[in-house]
Coordinates of C-alpha atoms in Angstrom, one line a residue:
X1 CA 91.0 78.3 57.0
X2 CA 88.5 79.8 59.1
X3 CA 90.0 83.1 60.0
X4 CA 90.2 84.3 56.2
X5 CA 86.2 83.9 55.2
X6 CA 85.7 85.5 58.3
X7 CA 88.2 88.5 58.3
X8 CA 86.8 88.8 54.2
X9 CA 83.2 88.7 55.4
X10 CA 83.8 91.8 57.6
X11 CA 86.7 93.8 55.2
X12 CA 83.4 93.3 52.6
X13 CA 81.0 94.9 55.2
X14 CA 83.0 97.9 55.3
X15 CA 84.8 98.8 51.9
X16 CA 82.6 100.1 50.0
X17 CA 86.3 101.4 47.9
X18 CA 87.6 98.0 47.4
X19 CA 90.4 99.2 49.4
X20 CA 93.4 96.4 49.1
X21 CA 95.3 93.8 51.7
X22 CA 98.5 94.0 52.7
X23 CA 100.0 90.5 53.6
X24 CA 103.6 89.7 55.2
X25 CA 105.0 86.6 56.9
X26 CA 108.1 86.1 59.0
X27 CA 110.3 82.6 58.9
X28 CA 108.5 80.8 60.6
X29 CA 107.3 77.1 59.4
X30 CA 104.4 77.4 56.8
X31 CA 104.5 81.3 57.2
X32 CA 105.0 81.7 53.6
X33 CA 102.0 79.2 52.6
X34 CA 100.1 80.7 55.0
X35 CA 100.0 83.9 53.5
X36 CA 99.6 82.6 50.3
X37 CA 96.4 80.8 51.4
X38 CA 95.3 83.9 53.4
X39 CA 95.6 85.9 50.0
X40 CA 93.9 83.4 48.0
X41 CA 90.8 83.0 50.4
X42 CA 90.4 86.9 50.1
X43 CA 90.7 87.1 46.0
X44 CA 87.9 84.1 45.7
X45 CA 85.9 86.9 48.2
X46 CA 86.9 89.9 45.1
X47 CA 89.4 91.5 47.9
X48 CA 92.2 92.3 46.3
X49 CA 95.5 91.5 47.6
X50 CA 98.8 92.6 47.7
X51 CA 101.2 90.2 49.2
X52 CA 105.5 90.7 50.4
X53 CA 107.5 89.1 47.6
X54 CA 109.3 87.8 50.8
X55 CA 109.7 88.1 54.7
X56 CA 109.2 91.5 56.2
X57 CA 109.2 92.6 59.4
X58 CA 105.7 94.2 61.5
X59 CA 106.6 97.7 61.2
X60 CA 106.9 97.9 57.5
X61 CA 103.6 96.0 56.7
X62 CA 102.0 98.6 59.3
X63 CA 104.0 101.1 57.2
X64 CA 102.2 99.8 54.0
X65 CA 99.3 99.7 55.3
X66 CA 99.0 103.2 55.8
X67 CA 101.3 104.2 53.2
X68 CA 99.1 102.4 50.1
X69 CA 95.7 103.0 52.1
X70 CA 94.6 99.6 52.5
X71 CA 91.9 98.4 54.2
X72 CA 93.5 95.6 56.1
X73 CA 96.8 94.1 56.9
X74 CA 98.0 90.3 57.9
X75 CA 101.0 89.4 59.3
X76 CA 101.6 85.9 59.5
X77 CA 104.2 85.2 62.9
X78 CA 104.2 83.7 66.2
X79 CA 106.6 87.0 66.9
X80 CA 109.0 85.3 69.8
X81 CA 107.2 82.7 70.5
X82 CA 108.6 79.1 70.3
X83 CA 109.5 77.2 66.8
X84 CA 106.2 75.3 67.5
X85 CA 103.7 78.0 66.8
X86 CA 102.6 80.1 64.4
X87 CA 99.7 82.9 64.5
X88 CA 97.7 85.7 62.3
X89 CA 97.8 89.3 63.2
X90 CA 95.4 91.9 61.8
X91 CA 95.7 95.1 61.1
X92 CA 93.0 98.0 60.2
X93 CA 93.0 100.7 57.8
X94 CA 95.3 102.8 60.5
X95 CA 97.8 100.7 60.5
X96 CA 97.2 99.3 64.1
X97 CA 96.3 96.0 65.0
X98 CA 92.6 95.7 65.5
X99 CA 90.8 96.6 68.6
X100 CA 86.8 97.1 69.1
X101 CA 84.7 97.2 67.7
X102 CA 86.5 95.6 64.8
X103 CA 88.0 92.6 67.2
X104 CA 84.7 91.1 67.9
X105 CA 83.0 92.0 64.7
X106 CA 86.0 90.1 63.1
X107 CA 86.0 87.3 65.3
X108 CA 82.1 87.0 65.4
X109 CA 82.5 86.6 61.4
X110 CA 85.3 84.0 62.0
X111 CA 82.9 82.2 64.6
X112 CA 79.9 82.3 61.5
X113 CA 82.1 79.8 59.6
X114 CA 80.4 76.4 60.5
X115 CA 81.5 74.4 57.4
X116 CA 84.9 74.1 55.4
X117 CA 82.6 74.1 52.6
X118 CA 81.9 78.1 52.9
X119 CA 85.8 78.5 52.5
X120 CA 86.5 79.7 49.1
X121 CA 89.7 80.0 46.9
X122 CA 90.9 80.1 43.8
X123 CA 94.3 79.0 41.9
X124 CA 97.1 82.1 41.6
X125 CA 97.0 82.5 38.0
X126 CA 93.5 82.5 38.0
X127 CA 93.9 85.8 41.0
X128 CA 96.3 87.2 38.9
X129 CA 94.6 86.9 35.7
X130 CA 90.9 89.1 37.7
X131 CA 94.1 91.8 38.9
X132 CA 93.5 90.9 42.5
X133 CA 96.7 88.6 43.7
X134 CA 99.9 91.1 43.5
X135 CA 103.2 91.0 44.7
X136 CA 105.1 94.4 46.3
X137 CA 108.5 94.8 47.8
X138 CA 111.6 96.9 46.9
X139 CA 109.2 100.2 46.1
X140 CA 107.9 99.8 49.6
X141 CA 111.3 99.0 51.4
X142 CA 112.9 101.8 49.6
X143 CA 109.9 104.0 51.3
X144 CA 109.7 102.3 54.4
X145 CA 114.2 103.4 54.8
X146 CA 113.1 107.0 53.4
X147 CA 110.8 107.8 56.1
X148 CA 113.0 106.3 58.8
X149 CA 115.9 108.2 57.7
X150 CA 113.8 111.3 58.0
X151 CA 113.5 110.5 62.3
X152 CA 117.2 110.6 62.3
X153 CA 118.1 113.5 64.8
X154 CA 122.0 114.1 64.5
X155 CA 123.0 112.7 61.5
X156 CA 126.3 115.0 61.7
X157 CA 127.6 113.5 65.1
X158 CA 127.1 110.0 63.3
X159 CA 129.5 111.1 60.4
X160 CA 131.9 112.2 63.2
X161 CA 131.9 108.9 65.0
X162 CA 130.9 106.5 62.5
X163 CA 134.5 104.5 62.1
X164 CA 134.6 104.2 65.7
X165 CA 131.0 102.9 67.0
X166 CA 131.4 99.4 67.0
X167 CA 127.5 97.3 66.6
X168 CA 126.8 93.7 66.9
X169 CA 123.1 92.7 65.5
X170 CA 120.9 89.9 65.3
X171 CA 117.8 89.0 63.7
X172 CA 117.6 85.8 65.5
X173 CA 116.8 84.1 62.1
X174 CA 114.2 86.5 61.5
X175 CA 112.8 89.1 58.9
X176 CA 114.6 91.7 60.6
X177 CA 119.1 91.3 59.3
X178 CA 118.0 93.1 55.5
X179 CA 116.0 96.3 56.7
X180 CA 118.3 96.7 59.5
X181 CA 121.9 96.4 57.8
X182 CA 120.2 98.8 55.2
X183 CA 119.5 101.5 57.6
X184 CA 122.7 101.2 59.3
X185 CA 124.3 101.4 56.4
X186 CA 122.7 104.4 54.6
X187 CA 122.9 106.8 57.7
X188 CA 127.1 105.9 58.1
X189 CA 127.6 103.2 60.1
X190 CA 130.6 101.4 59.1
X191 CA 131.5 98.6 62.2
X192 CA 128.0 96.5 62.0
X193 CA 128.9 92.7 62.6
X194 CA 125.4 90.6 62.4
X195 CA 125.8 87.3 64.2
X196 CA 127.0 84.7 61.1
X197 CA 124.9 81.8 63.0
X198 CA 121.6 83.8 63.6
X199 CA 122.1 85.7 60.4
X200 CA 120.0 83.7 58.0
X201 CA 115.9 82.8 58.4
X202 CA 115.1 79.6 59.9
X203 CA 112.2 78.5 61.6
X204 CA 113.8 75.8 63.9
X205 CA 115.8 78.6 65.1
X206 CA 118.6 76.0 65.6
X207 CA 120.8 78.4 67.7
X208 CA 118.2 79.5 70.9
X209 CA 115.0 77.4 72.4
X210 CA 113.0 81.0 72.5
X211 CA 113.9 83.5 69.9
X212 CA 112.9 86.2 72.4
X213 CA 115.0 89.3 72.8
X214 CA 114.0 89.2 76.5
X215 CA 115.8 86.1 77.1
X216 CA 119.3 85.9 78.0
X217 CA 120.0 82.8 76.3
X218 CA 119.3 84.5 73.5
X219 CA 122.4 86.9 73.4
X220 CA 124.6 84.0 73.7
X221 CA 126.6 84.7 70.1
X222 CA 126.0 88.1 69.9
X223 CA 127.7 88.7 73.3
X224 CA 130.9 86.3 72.4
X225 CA 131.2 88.5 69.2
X226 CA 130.7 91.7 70.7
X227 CA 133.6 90.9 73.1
X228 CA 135.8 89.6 69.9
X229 CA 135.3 92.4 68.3
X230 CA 134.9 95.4 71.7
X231 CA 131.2 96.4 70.6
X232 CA 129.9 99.1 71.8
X233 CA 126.2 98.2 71.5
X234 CA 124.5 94.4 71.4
X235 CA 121.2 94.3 69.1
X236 CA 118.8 91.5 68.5
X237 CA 115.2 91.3 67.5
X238 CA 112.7 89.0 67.7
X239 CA 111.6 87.2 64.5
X240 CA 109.0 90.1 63.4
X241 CA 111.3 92.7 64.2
X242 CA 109.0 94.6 65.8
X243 CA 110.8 93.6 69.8
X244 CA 114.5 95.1 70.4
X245 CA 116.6 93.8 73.0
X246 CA 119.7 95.4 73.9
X247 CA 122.9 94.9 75.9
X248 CA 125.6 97.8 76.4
X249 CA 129.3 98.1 77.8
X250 CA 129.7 99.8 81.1
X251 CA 133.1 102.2 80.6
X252 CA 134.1 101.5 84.2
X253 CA 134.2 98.0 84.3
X254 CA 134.1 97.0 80.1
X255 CA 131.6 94.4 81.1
X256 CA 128.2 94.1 79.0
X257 CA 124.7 94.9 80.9
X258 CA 121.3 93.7 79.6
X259 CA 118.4 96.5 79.5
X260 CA 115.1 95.7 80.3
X261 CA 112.0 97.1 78.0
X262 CA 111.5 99.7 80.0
X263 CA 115.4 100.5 80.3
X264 CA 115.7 100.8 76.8
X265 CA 112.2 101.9 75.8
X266 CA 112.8 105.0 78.1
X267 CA 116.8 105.3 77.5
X268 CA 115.2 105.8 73.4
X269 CA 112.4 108.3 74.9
X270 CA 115.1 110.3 76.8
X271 CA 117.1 110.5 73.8
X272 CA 114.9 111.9 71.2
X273 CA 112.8 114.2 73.9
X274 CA 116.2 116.2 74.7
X275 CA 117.2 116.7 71.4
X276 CA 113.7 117.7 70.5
X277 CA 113.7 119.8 73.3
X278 CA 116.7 121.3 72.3
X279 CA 115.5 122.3 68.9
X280 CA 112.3 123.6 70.4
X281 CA 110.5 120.8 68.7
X282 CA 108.3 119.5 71.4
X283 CA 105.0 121.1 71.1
X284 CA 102.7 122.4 73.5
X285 CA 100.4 119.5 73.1
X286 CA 102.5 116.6 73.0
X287 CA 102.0 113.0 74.6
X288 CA 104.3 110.2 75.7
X289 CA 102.1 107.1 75.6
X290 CA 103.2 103.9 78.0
X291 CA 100.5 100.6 78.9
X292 CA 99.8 100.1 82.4
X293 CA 102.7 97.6 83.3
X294 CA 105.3 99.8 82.1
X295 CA 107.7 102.0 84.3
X296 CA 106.8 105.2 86.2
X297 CA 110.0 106.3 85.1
X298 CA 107.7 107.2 82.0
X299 CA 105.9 109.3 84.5
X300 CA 108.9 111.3 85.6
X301 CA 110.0 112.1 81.7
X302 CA 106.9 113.1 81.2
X303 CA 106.6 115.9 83.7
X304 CA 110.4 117.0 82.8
X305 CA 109.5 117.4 79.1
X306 CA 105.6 118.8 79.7
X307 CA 104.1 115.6 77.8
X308 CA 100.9 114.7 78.9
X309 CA 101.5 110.9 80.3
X310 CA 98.8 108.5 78.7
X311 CA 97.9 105.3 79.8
X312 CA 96.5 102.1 77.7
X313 CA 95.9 98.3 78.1
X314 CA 98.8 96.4 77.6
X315 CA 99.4 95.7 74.5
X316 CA 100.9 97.9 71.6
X317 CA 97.2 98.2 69.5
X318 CA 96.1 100.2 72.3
X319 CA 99.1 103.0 71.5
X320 CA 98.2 102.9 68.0
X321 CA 95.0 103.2 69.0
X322 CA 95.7 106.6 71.1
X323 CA 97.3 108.1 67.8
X324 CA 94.7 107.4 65.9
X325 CA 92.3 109.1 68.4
X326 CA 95.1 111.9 68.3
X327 CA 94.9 112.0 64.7
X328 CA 91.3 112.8 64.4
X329 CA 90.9 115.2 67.3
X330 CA 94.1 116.7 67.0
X331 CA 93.9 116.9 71.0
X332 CA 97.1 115.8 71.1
X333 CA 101.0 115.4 69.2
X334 CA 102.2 111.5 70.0
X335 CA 105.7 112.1 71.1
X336 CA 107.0 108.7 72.0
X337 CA 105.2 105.3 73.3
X338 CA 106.3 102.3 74.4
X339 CA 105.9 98.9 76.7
X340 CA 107.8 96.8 78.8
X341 CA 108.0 94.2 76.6
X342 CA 110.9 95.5 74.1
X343 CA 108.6 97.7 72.0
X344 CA 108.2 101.3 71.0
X345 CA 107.6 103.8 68.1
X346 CA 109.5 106.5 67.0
X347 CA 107.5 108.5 64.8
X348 CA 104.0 108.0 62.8
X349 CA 104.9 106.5 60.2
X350 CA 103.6 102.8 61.6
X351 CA 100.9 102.2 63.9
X352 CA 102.8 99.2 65.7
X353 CA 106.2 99.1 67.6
X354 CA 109.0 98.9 65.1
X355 CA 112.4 97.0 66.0
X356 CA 114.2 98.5 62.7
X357 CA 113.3 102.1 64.1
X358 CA 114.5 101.3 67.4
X359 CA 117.6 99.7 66.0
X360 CA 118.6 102.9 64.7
X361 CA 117.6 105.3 67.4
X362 CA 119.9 103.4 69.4
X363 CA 122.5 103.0 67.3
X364 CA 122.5 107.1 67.0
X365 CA 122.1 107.8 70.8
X366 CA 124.9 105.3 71.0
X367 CA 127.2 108.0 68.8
X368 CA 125.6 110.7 70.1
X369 CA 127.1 109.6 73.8
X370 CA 130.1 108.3 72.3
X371 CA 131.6 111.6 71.3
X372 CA 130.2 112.6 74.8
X373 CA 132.6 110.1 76.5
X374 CA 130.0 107.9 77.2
X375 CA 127.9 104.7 76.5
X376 CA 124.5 103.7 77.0
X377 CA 125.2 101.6 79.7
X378 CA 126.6 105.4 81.4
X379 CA 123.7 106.7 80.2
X380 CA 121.1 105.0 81.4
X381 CA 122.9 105.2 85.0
X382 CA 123.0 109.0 84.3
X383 CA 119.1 108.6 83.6
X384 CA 118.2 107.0 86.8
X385 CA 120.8 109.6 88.7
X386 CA 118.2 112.5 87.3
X387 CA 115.2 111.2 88.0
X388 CA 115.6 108.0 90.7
X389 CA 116.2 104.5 90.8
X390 CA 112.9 103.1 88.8
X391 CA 113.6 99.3 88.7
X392 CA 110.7 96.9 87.1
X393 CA 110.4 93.0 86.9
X394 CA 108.2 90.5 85.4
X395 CA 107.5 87.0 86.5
X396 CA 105.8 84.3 85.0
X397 CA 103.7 81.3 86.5
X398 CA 103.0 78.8 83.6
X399 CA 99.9 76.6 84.0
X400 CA 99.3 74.4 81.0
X401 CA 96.6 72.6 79.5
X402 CA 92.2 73.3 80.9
X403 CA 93.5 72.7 84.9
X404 CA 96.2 75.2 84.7
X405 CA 93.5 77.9 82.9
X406 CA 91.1 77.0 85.6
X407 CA 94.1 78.0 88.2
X408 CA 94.7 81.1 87.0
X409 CA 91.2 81.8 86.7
X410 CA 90.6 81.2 90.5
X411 CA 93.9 82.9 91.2
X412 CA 92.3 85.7 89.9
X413 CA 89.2 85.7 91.5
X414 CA 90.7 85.2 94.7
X415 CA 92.5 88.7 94.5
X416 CA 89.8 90.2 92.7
X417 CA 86.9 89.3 95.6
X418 CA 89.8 90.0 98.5
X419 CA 92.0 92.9 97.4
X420 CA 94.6 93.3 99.5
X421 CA 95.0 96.5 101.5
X422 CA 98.8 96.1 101.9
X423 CA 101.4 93.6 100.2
X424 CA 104.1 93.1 103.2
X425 CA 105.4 96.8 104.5
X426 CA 104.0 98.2 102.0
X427 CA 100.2 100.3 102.2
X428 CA 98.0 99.6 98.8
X429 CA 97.1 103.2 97.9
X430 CA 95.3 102.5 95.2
X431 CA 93.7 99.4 93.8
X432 CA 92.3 98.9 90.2
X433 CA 90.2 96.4 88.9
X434 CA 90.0 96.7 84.8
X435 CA 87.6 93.9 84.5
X436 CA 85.2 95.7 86.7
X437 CA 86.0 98.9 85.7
X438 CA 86.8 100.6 89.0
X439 CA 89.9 102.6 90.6
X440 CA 89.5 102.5 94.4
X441 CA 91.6 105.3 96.6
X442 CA 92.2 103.3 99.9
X443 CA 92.7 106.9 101.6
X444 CA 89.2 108.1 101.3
X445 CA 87.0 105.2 99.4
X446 CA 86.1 107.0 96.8
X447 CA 85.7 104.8 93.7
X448 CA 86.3 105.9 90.0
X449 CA 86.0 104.4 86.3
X450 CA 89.7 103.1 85.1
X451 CA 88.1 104.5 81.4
X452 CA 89.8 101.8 79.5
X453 CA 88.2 98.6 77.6
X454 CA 87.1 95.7 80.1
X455 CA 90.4 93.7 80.8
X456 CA 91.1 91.1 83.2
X457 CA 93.8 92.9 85.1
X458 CA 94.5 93.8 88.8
X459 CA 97.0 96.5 89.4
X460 CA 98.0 97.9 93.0
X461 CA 99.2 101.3 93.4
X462 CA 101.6 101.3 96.2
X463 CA 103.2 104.0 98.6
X464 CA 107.1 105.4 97.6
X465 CA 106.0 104.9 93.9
X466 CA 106.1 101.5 94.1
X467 CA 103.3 99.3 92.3
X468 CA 102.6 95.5 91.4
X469 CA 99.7 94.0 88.9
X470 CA 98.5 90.7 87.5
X471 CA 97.3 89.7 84.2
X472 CA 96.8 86.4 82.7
X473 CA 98.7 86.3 79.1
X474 CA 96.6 86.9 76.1
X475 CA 98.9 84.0 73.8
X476 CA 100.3 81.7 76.4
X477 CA 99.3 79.6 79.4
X478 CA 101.0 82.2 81.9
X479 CA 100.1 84.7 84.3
X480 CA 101.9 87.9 84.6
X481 CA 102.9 89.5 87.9
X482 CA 104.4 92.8 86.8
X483 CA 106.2 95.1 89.5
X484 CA 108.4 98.1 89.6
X485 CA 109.9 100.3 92.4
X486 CA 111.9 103.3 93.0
X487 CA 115.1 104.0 95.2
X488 CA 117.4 106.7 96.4
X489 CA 120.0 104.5 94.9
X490 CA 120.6 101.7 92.8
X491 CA 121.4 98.9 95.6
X492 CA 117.9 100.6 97.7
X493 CA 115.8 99.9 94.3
X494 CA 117.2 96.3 94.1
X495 CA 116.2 95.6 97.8
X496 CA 113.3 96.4 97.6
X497 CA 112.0 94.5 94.1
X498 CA 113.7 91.7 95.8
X499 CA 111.3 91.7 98.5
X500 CA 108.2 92.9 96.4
X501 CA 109.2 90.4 93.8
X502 CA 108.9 87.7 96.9
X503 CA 105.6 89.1 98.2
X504 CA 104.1 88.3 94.9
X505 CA 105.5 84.6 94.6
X506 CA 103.4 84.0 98.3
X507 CA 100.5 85.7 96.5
X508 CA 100.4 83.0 93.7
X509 CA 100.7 79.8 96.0

């Protein structure tokens, strides 16, 4: 009730075109009301709105959000969150979630609302009858499937392959099952089996406790179906369907592996950049975008394809961001960018990470390596063969209620007044400070600006490419220790996260 008047207050500051809202939900409790509310609030304000005749996932409202040139988008989702919560995402003209200055202009407009008195609305009929409440759907999901079809790369090895690729998928009772059996379907695939349990929306999501693709748990159905029916690849998304998680079959063995977010982010990036490569469709200007927690193996693919590596906050607005920035100087060509946690963008057609893209990119490398002799379990060994053994981890301390938030605030302050100048065997080379703005080489002293928005963030730059940093979570009462390594081989990379992983446990006591 309070973030509408606010988020209308501002939209009305700056569209001076009347530009339109997109809304969207997911299945979560009240998701559907809350849009409806959401759209309400902004017709009483004259802001016209133009709401999903049903759940849809992120990546297509951020597709019509750019498509029908609104000014502003809401998705209404807790993403992977628990059944518990529910949340409001915004989205500017570009597509992107909102960053400054429009964050705090927003949120100032938000804090302006005293009394519920100042909150208008108005009945449906009534927003129907002024032309400002409308409903959109098929025309944009028949778009939204054009313009991913369009990213597919080898739609020819898929027709070779496509009776015997075998895909398990779920949408873990969320907005993604329609969009993706869609897209599967119209570029050939013939053997997709969605999980019958997690097929439908719910938002008790009776079958897992966390509708997270990063969790294990998770998987639980999927994998027994993928072994009853010898998958080749295991898909699930979160409830937006803008996270992928992914499990593969390893040929030697027949067992399935989980991938991380970086695993599959960068086993997607590797894909597309070869084939591009091959085509001579990588330009001399192009950029492969990753957040500061993500894998050097980005790094590495980087420098083997000539992108220029870019670095952002984490968080996925701050990619969207960059291609907005690319858009307008033309400086550079976004290429690829991703984040640990299960997200990525192939394309421009959304300014968010998109799960339905990903879906199919994966499902196409999937052939691609097939008819090779190979799966994506394979590859991504083969990946690591070529460029090193990059191995990441993330570990969460949870600290509820005002006494656990003061903890991790001293926790902070603690590292941030005493950096550390090595963590165990290892030297710090490099220590960054994003709240205070400052890189500090531990070689020769020198200090330099990080160049990215004020965040409450310590990363350590370590020696062997190795690297650890902390961040308290922006939606839950966590902090994040995020590390990744590299090793000659595979058991060597393992070793030593195991013993970064329990330098940082000692660090939080």
């Amino acid at each position: 009730t309070k973030a509408t008047p606010g988020l209308a207050n501002y939209i009305k500051m700056h569209n001076p075109e009347n530009k339109g809202v997109a809304i969207s939900y997911d299945s979560r409790h009240m998701s559907k009301e809350f849009s409806e509310f959401t759209a309400l609030c902004l017709n009483a304000n004259g802001i016209k709105t133009y709401v999903f005749e049903s759940l849809r996932p992120v990546p297509e409202l951020s597709f019509a959000v750019r498509k029908l040139k609104f000014i502003a988008g809401v998705m209404i989702t807790a993403s992977h969150n628990p059944p518990k919560y529910n949340g409001y995402k915004v989205y500017w003209e570009d597509g992107a979630q909102i960053v400054a200055p429009h964050d705090k202009g927003i949120i100032t407009e938000v804090n302006n609302i005293k009394e519920f008195s100042e909150i208008k609305t108005m009945s449906k009929d009534e927003a129907e009858k002024a032309d400002l409440y409308h409903v959109i759907g098929k025309e944009i999901d028949d778009e939204y499937i054009k313009t991913l079809k369009k990213l597919v790369l080898n739609l020819d090895t898929i027709k070779r392959v496509q009776k015997d690729v075998k895909i398990v998928y779920t949408p873990l009772h969320g907005a993604g099952n329609m969009p993706v059996q869609r897209i599967l379907k119209e570029i050939g695939f013939e053997n997709v089996y969605v999980v019958p349990e997690q097929e439908k929306p719910n938002g008790d999501f009776p079958t897992v406790s966390y509708p997270n693709p990063e969790d294990a748990n998770a998987f639980k159905l999927a994998l027994e179906l993928a072994e009853k029916v010898d998958a080749d690849v295991v898909l699930a998304n979160d409830p937006d369907a803008d996270r992928l998680g992914v499990y593969a079959k390893d040929s030697k063995t027949g067992e399935y592996h989980s991938f991380t977010g970086n695993m599959s982010g960068l086993l997607i990036a590797e894909y597309e950049l070869s084939q591009k490569k091959e085509r001579r469709e990588i330009p001399a200007n192009g950029a492969l975008i990753k957040t500061i927690v993500s894998s050097n193996l980005a790094d590495a693919i980087a420098k083997e394809y000539n992108l220029k590596l870019i670095e952002v906050l984490t968080g996925f607005k701050y990619i969207g961001e960059q291609m907005r920035l690319f858009e307008q100087s033309h400086e550079y060509t976004y290429m690829f960018g991703f984040e640990e946690s299960y997200g990525c963008l192939i394309g421009t057609h959304a300014r968010d990470k998109d799960g339905i893209a990903a879906v199919m990119a994966l499902c196409e490398a999937a052939a691609y390596y097939k008819e090779k002799g190979y799966t994506l379990w394979d590859q991504m060994i083969n990946i690591y063969k070529k460029y090193g053994f990059y191995k990441e981890l993330t570990i969460s301390i949870t600290r509820e209620g005002v006494t656990g938030a003061e903890e991790i605030k001293q926790m902070m302050e603690k590292m941030r007044e005493n950096p550390a100048t090595t963590l165990g065997k290892y030297k710090v080379v490099e220590f960054r400070d994003y709240k205070k703005d400052i890189i500090k080489n531990n070689a020769t002293g020198k200090i330099t600006k990080t160049g990215l928005p004020n965040s409450n963030v310590l990363y350590y730059g370590l020696e062997n490419d190795a690297w650890c940093c902390l961040r308290p979570s922006g939606t839950e009462p966590k902090i994040k220790f995020y590390m990744g390594v590299k090793g000659k081989t595979e058991e060597e990379a393992e070793q030593e996260l195991k013993e970064l992983t329990k330098l940082m446990e000692e660090q939080s006591k």
